[in-house]
XYZ file of C-alpha atoms in Angstrom:
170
model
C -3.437 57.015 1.472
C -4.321 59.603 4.058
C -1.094 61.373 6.183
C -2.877 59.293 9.720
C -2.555 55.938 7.181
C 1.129 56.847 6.469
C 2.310 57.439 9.947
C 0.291 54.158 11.317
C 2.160 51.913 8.368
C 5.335 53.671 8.646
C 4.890 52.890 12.437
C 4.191 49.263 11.481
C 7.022 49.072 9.011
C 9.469 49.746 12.082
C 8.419 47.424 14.313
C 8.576 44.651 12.039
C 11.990 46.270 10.952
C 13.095 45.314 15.129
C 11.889 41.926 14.438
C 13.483 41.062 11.168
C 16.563 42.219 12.598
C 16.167 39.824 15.782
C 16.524 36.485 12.663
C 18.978 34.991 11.833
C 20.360 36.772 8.275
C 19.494 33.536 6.207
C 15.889 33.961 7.024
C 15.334 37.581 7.060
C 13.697 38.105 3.180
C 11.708 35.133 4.262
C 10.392 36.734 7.925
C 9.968 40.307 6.181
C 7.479 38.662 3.503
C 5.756 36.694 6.282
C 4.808 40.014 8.715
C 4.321 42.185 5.638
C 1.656 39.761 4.443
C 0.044 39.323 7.638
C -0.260 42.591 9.187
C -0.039 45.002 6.380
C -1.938 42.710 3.207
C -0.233 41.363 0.471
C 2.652 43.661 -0.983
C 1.240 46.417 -2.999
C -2.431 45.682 -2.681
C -3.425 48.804 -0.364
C -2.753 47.367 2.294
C -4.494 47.916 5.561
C -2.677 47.666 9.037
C -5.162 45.014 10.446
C -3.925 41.147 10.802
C -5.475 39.450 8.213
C -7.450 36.104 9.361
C -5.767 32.584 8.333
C -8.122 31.545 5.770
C -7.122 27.842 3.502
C -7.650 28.399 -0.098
C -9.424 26.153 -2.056
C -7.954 22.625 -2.689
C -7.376 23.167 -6.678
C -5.194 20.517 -8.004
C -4.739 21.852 -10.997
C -3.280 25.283 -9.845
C 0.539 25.792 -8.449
C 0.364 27.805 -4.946
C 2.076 31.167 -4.759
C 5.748 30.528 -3.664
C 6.523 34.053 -3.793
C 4.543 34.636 -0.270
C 5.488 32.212 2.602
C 2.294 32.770 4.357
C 0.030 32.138 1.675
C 1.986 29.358 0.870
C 1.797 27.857 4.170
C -2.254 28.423 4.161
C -2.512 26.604 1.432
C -1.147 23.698 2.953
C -2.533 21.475 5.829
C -0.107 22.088 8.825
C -1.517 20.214 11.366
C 0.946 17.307 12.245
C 4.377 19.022 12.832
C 6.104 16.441 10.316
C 3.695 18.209 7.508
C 4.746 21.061 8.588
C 8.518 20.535 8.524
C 7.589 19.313 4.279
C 5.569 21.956 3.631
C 8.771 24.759 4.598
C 11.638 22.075 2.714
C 9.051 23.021 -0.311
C 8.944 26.791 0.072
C 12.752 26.308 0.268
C 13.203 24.211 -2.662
C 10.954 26.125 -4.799
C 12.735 29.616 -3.950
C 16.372 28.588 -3.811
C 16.285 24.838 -5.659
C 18.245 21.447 -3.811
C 20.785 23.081 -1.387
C 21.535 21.523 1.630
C 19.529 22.864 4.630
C 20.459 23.001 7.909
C 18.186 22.286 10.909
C 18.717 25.696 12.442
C 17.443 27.031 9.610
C 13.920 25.153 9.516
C 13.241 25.498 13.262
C 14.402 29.303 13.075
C 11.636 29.489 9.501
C 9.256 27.624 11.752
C 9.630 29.889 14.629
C 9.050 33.131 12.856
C 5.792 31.292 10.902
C 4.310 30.333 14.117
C 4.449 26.543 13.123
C 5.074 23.574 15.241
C 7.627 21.052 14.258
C 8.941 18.181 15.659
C 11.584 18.448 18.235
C 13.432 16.432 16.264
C 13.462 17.641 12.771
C 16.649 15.850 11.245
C 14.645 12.583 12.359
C 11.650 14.190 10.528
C 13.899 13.972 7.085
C 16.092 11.281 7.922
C 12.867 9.029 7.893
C 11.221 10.799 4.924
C 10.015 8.217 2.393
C 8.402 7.972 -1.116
C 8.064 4.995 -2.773
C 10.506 3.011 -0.159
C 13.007 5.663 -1.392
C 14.295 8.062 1.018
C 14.085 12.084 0.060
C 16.789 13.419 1.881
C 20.817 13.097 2.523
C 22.525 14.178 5.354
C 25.389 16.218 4.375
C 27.199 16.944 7.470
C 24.730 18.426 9.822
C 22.319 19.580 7.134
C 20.156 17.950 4.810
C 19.453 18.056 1.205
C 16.602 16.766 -1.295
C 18.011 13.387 -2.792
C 16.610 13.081 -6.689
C 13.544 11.139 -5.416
C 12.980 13.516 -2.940
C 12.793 16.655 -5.568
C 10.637 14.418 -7.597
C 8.358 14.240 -3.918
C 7.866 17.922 -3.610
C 7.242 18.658 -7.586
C 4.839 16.449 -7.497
C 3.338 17.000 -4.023
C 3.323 20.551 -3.469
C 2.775 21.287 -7.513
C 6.071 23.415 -7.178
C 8.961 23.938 -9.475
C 13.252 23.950 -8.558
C 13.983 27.761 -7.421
C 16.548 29.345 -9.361
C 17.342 32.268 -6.700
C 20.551 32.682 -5.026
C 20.882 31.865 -1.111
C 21.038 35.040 1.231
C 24.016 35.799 2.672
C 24.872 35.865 5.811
């Protein structure tokens, strides 16, 4: 990497740096990962300081998506219809940090620094959730968490696994 390469991704580095810090603290591994990927390439891969294009991967049902990258993980996802989109981040969640109960203010914040569009009403989103005439999330308080059925949903859906990693703190 030449000194002019340095300075431009050390540049890059900072401003991201002013936007992480904008987030709120529960979502800042999640937002760093997301800009890193995007405008500097996949962590340790030589990466170049140009956005990189969205590009879908290949629908391979027999291969479990990369949950360590939120924006690969997204792109390999169809995103379209807000509700999808709202699933598709409860995943990523569940599959980094296991069945926890997540607030709303968490998705929309997620959804916000991913660029996606959810539905104004996300807690209606889970509340109406359904597999099998079972319903895959609880309200618990004002947040929501996977019931059983629900887990079941997204291992089988998304071809994740339960996270085992601890929740940020605030």
């Amino acid at each position: 990497m030449s000194n002019e390469d340095f300075e431009k991704t050390k540049k890059m580095l900072a401003e991201i740096n002013a936007v992480v810090i904008g987030m709120d603290p529960s979502i800042r591994p999640a937002t760093f990962e997301i800009l890193v990927s995007r405008y500097l390439g996949s962590p340790g891969a030589g990466a170049s300081i140009t956005p990189k294009a969205k590009v879908k991967e290949t629908d391979s049902s027999d291969e479990a998506p990369d949950t360590t990258d939120l924006g690969a993980f997204i792109n390999s996802f169809d995103t379209k219809k807000p509700a999808d989109a709202v699933m598709v981040l409860v995943a990523w969640l569940y599959s980094n940090y296991g069945a926890y109960a997540i607030s709303i203010k968490e998705l929309k914040e997620l959804a916000d620094s991913c660029g996606l569009t959810v539905p104004a009403r996300v807690d209606m989103t889970l509340r109406q959730g359904k597999s099998g005439g079972k319903s895959l999330f609880v309200q618990q308080n004002k947040s929501w968490k996977p019931t059983v059925s629900g887990e079941i949903f997204l291992k089988d859906t998304y071809k994740i696994s339960k996270g085992t990693k601890s929740l940020p703190q605030e």
